[in-house]
Amino acid sequence: ELTFLSKREILLAYKRFSELLPKEERENARTRRVPKSHILTLPELRANPFQHRICHVFSTSEAGDDSMSFEDFLDMLSVFSDSATSDIKSHYAFRIFDFDNDGTLDRKDLEQLVNCLTGQGEESRLSSMEMEQLIQNILEESDIDKDGTINLSEFQHVVSRSPDFASSFKIVL
């Protein structure tokens, strides 16, 4: 009841989660944590430029190792499901893009965001002038209160004008 997933999807998620554990731990998958390194082997995350941030945002690990419990895994899949609302998706997208976890997207967050999207290679990296121009354009478009950062409501406002956001912010098992 606390998820956007159907019973069938939850059962499939449990199967996928338990397969990430060593054979001898699979029987008790509900009480185990899967290391981040194993979560990142999922094909759905392997090619995602935000894979590390996704693990960080959805992990409830007190050790800070970004490992996931089955509940964390379900929360992640629920947010990335087709049934999740745009508000929920945009809230988590904002948290994923907020690299320093300070509740706003500032210039540093936007630079990291652009670098994730364009790749870290020399041939794909933007020049400092191109980066500055792009960040300036993003802020002009999104920073409604002109404080030099994008807060959650400003981010959600921008996302609400993007019809393909919800359909592109998903993981299908």
Tab-separated table of C-alpha atoms in Angstrom:
chain	number	residue	atom	x	y	z
A	1	GLU	CA	0.000	0.000	0.000
A	2	LEU	CA	2.974	2.323	0.457
A	3	THR	CA	4.257	1.827	-3.056
A	4	PHE	CA	3.229	2.589	-6.621
A	5	LEU	CA	4.013	-1.026	-7.564
A	6	SER	CA	1.592	-3.891	-8.141
A	7	LYS	CA	1.863	-7.167	-6.232
A	8	ARG	CA	3.419	-8.785	-9.313
A	9	GLU	CA	6.004	-5.992	-9.597
A	10	ILE	CA	6.857	-6.289	-5.878
A	11	LEU	CA	7.389	-10.042	-6.234
A	12	LEU	CA	9.608	-9.471	-9.284
A	13	ALA	CA	11.528	-6.786	-7.367
A	14	TYR	CA	12.056	-9.228	-4.480
A	15	LYS	CA	13.396	-11.845	-6.887
A	16	ARG	CA	15.789	-9.306	-8.473
A	17	PHE	CA	16.885	-8.017	-5.049
A	18	SER	CA	17.566	-11.492	-3.641
A	19	GLU	CA	19.582	-12.403	-6.769
A	20	LEU	CA	21.994	-9.599	-5.836
A	21	LEU	CA	22.840	-11.431	-2.593
A	22	PRO	CA	25.203	-14.399	-2.199
A	23	LYS	CA	23.303	-17.721	-2.496
A	24	GLU	CA	23.543	-18.497	1.216
A	25	GLU	CA	21.885	-15.156	2.151
A	26	ARG	CA	18.973	-15.266	-0.312
A	27	GLU	CA	16.548	-16.994	2.038
A	28	ASN	CA	16.731	-14.023	4.393
A	29	ALA	CA	16.754	-11.318	1.703
A	30	ARG	CA	14.115	-9.287	3.562
A	31	THR	CA	16.546	-8.659	6.426
A	32	ARG	CA	19.746	-8.224	4.390
A	33	ARG	CA	21.386	-5.164	2.877
A	34	VAL	CA	22.825	-5.341	-0.616
A	35	PRO	CA	26.124	-3.468	-1.100
A	36	LYS	CA	26.052	-0.512	-3.467
A	37	SER	CA	28.548	-2.293	-5.740
A	38	HIS	CA	25.980	-5.075	-6.295
A	39	ILE	CA	23.098	-2.624	-6.860
A	40	LEU	CA	25.203	-0.912	-9.549
A	41	THR	CA	25.427	-4.196	-11.491
A	42	LEU	CA	21.715	-3.951	-12.374
A	43	PRO	CA	21.457	-3.279	-16.113
A	44	GLU	CA	18.836	-0.588	-15.355
A	45	LEU	CA	21.425	1.395	-13.383
A	46	ARG	CA	24.665	0.391	-15.054
A	47	ALA	CA	24.390	2.981	-17.830
A	48	ASN	CA	22.731	5.686	-15.715
A	49	PRO	CA	25.070	8.671	-15.219
A	50	PHE	CA	23.438	9.295	-11.816
A	51	GLN	CA	23.791	5.703	-10.524
A	52	HIS	CA	25.851	6.704	-7.460
A	53	ARG	CA	23.494	9.531	-6.533
A	54	ILE	CA	20.460	7.258	-6.953
A	55	CYS	CA	21.966	4.747	-4.510
A	56	HIS	CA	22.846	7.545	-2.106
A	57	VAL	CA	19.375	9.113	-2.153
A	58	PHE	CA	17.465	5.861	-1.668
A	59	SER	CA	19.799	4.184	0.827
A	60	THR	CA	18.858	4.321	4.510
A	61	SER	CA	22.200	2.837	5.554
A	62	GLU	CA	23.397	4.272	8.840
A	63	ALA	CA	26.938	3.276	7.880
A	64	GLY	CA	26.819	5.744	4.974
A	65	ASP	CA	27.893	3.024	2.512
A	66	ASP	CA	24.806	3.487	0.279
A	67	SER	CA	23.876	-0.192	0.682
A	68	MET	CA	20.168	-0.948	0.272
A	69	SER	CA	17.605	-2.901	2.199
A	70	PHE	CA	14.728	-4.489	0.305
A	71	GLU	CA	12.565	-1.587	1.477
A	72	ASP	CA	15.068	0.935	0.041
A	73	PHE	CA	15.115	-1.032	-3.221
A	74	LEU	CA	11.304	-1.024	-3.369
A	75	ASP	CA	11.180	2.718	-2.669
A	76	MET	CA	13.599	3.318	-5.533
A	77	LEU	CA	11.630	1.149	-7.968
A	78	SER	CA	8.365	2.705	-6.837
A	79	VAL	CA	9.587	6.265	-7.526
A	80	PHE	CA	10.928	5.199	-10.930
A	81	SER	CA	7.728	3.305	-11.847
A	82	ASP	CA	5.232	4.522	-14.436
A	83	SER	CA	2.605	4.843	-11.688
A	84	ALA	CA	4.534	7.363	-9.554
A	85	THR	CA	3.255	10.936	-9.756
A	86	SER	CA	5.223	13.734	-11.378
A	87	ASP	CA	5.461	15.443	-7.974
A	88	ILE	CA	7.116	12.377	-6.428
A	89	LYS	CA	9.430	11.910	-9.409
A	90	SER	CA	10.482	15.575	-9.458
A	91	HIS	CA	11.070	15.575	-5.681
A	92	TYR	CA	13.496	12.638	-6.010
A	93	ALA	CA	15.093	14.005	-9.194
A	94	PHE	CA	15.811	17.202	-7.264
A	95	ARG	CA	17.417	15.212	-4.427
A	96	ILE	CA	19.508	13.229	-6.935
A	97	PHE	CA	20.718	16.440	-8.619
A	98	ASP	CA	21.439	18.156	-5.267
A	99	PHE	CA	24.972	16.738	-5.060
A	100	ASP	CA	25.902	18.551	-1.834
A	101	ASN	CA	22.557	17.744	-0.143
A	102	ASP	CA	21.950	21.345	0.919
A	103	GLY	CA	18.371	21.621	-0.382
A	104	THR	CA	19.186	23.839	-3.376
A	105	LEU	CA	20.743	23.429	-6.794
A	106	ASP	CA	23.583	25.940	-6.896
A	107	ARG	CA	26.213	26.534	-9.568
A	108	LYS	CA	28.370	23.632	-8.317
A	109	ASP	CA	25.405	21.220	-8.413
A	110	LEU	CA	24.488	22.397	-11.911
A	111	GLU	CA	28.076	21.958	-13.101
A	112	GLN	CA	28.167	18.394	-11.740
A	113	LEU	CA	24.771	17.731	-13.310
A	114	VAL	CA	25.968	18.917	-16.723
A	115	ASN	CA	29.195	16.900	-16.395
A	116	CYS	CA	27.175	13.753	-15.611
A	117	LEU	CA	25.004	14.314	-18.666
A	118	THR	CA	27.821	15.150	-21.075
A	119	GLY	CA	30.345	12.618	-19.797
A	120	GLN	CA	33.705	13.142	-18.176
A	121	GLY	CA	35.849	12.554	-21.275
A	122	GLU	CA	37.975	15.340	-22.714
A	123	GLU	CA	36.135	15.259	-26.047
A	124	SER	CA	32.698	15.667	-24.444
A	125	ARG	CA	33.543	18.102	-21.638
A	126	LEU	CA	32.286	21.651	-22.094
A	127	SER	CA	34.766	24.512	-22.048
A	128	SER	CA	34.542	26.734	-18.973
A	129	MET	CA	32.912	29.438	-21.118
A	130	GLU	CA	30.310	27.001	-22.486
A	131	MET	CA	29.647	25.684	-18.981
A	132	GLU	CA	29.217	29.186	-17.580
A	133	GLN	CA	26.830	30.140	-20.408
A	134	LEU	CA	24.779	26.967	-19.922
A	135	ILE	CA	24.518	27.442	-16.143
A	136	GLN	CA	23.558	31.089	-16.695
A	137	ASN	CA	20.808	29.994	-19.112
A	138	ILE	CA	19.536	27.352	-16.663
A	139	LEU	CA	19.392	29.899	-13.843
A	140	GLU	CA	17.682	32.532	-16.025
A	141	GLU	CA	15.034	29.969	-16.969
A	142	SER	CA	14.562	28.378	-13.545
A	143	ASP	CA	15.618	30.743	-10.736
A	144	ILE	CA	12.314	32.570	-10.216
A	145	ASP	CA	13.356	34.417	-7.032
A	146	LYS	CA	16.756	35.334	-8.551
A	147	ASP	CA	18.774	34.156	-5.530
A	148	GLY	CA	21.346	32.322	-7.680
A	149	THR	CA	20.021	28.857	-6.794
A	150	ILE	CA	17.118	26.616	-7.774
A	151	ASN	CA	14.938	25.420	-4.903
A	152	LEU	CA	12.546	22.467	-5.015
A	153	SER	CA	9.472	24.491	-5.999
A	154	GLU	CA	11.377	26.271	-8.798
A	155	PHE	CA	12.648	22.885	-10.010
A	156	GLN	CA	9.137	21.405	-9.914
A	157	HIS	CA	7.824	24.412	-11.837
A	158	VAL	CA	10.369	23.826	-14.620
A	159	VAL	CA	9.693	20.077	-14.659
A	160	SER	CA	5.923	20.671	-14.881
A	161	ARG	CA	6.542	22.356	-18.247
A	162	SER	CA	8.459	19.333	-19.542
A	163	PRO	CA	5.918	16.799	-20.837
A	164	ASP	CA	8.478	13.997	-21.278
A	165	PHE	CA	9.997	14.248	-17.776
A	166	ALA	CA	7.800	11.641	-16.044
A	167	SER	CA	8.144	9.124	-18.868
A	168	SER	CA	11.940	9.465	-18.991
A	169	PHE	CA	12.408	9.265	-15.208
A	170	LYS	CA	11.771	5.555	-14.902
A	171	ILE	CA	13.268	2.121	-14.409
A	172	VAL	CA	11.412	-0.916	-15.728
A	173	LEU	CA	12.357	-4.310	-14.352
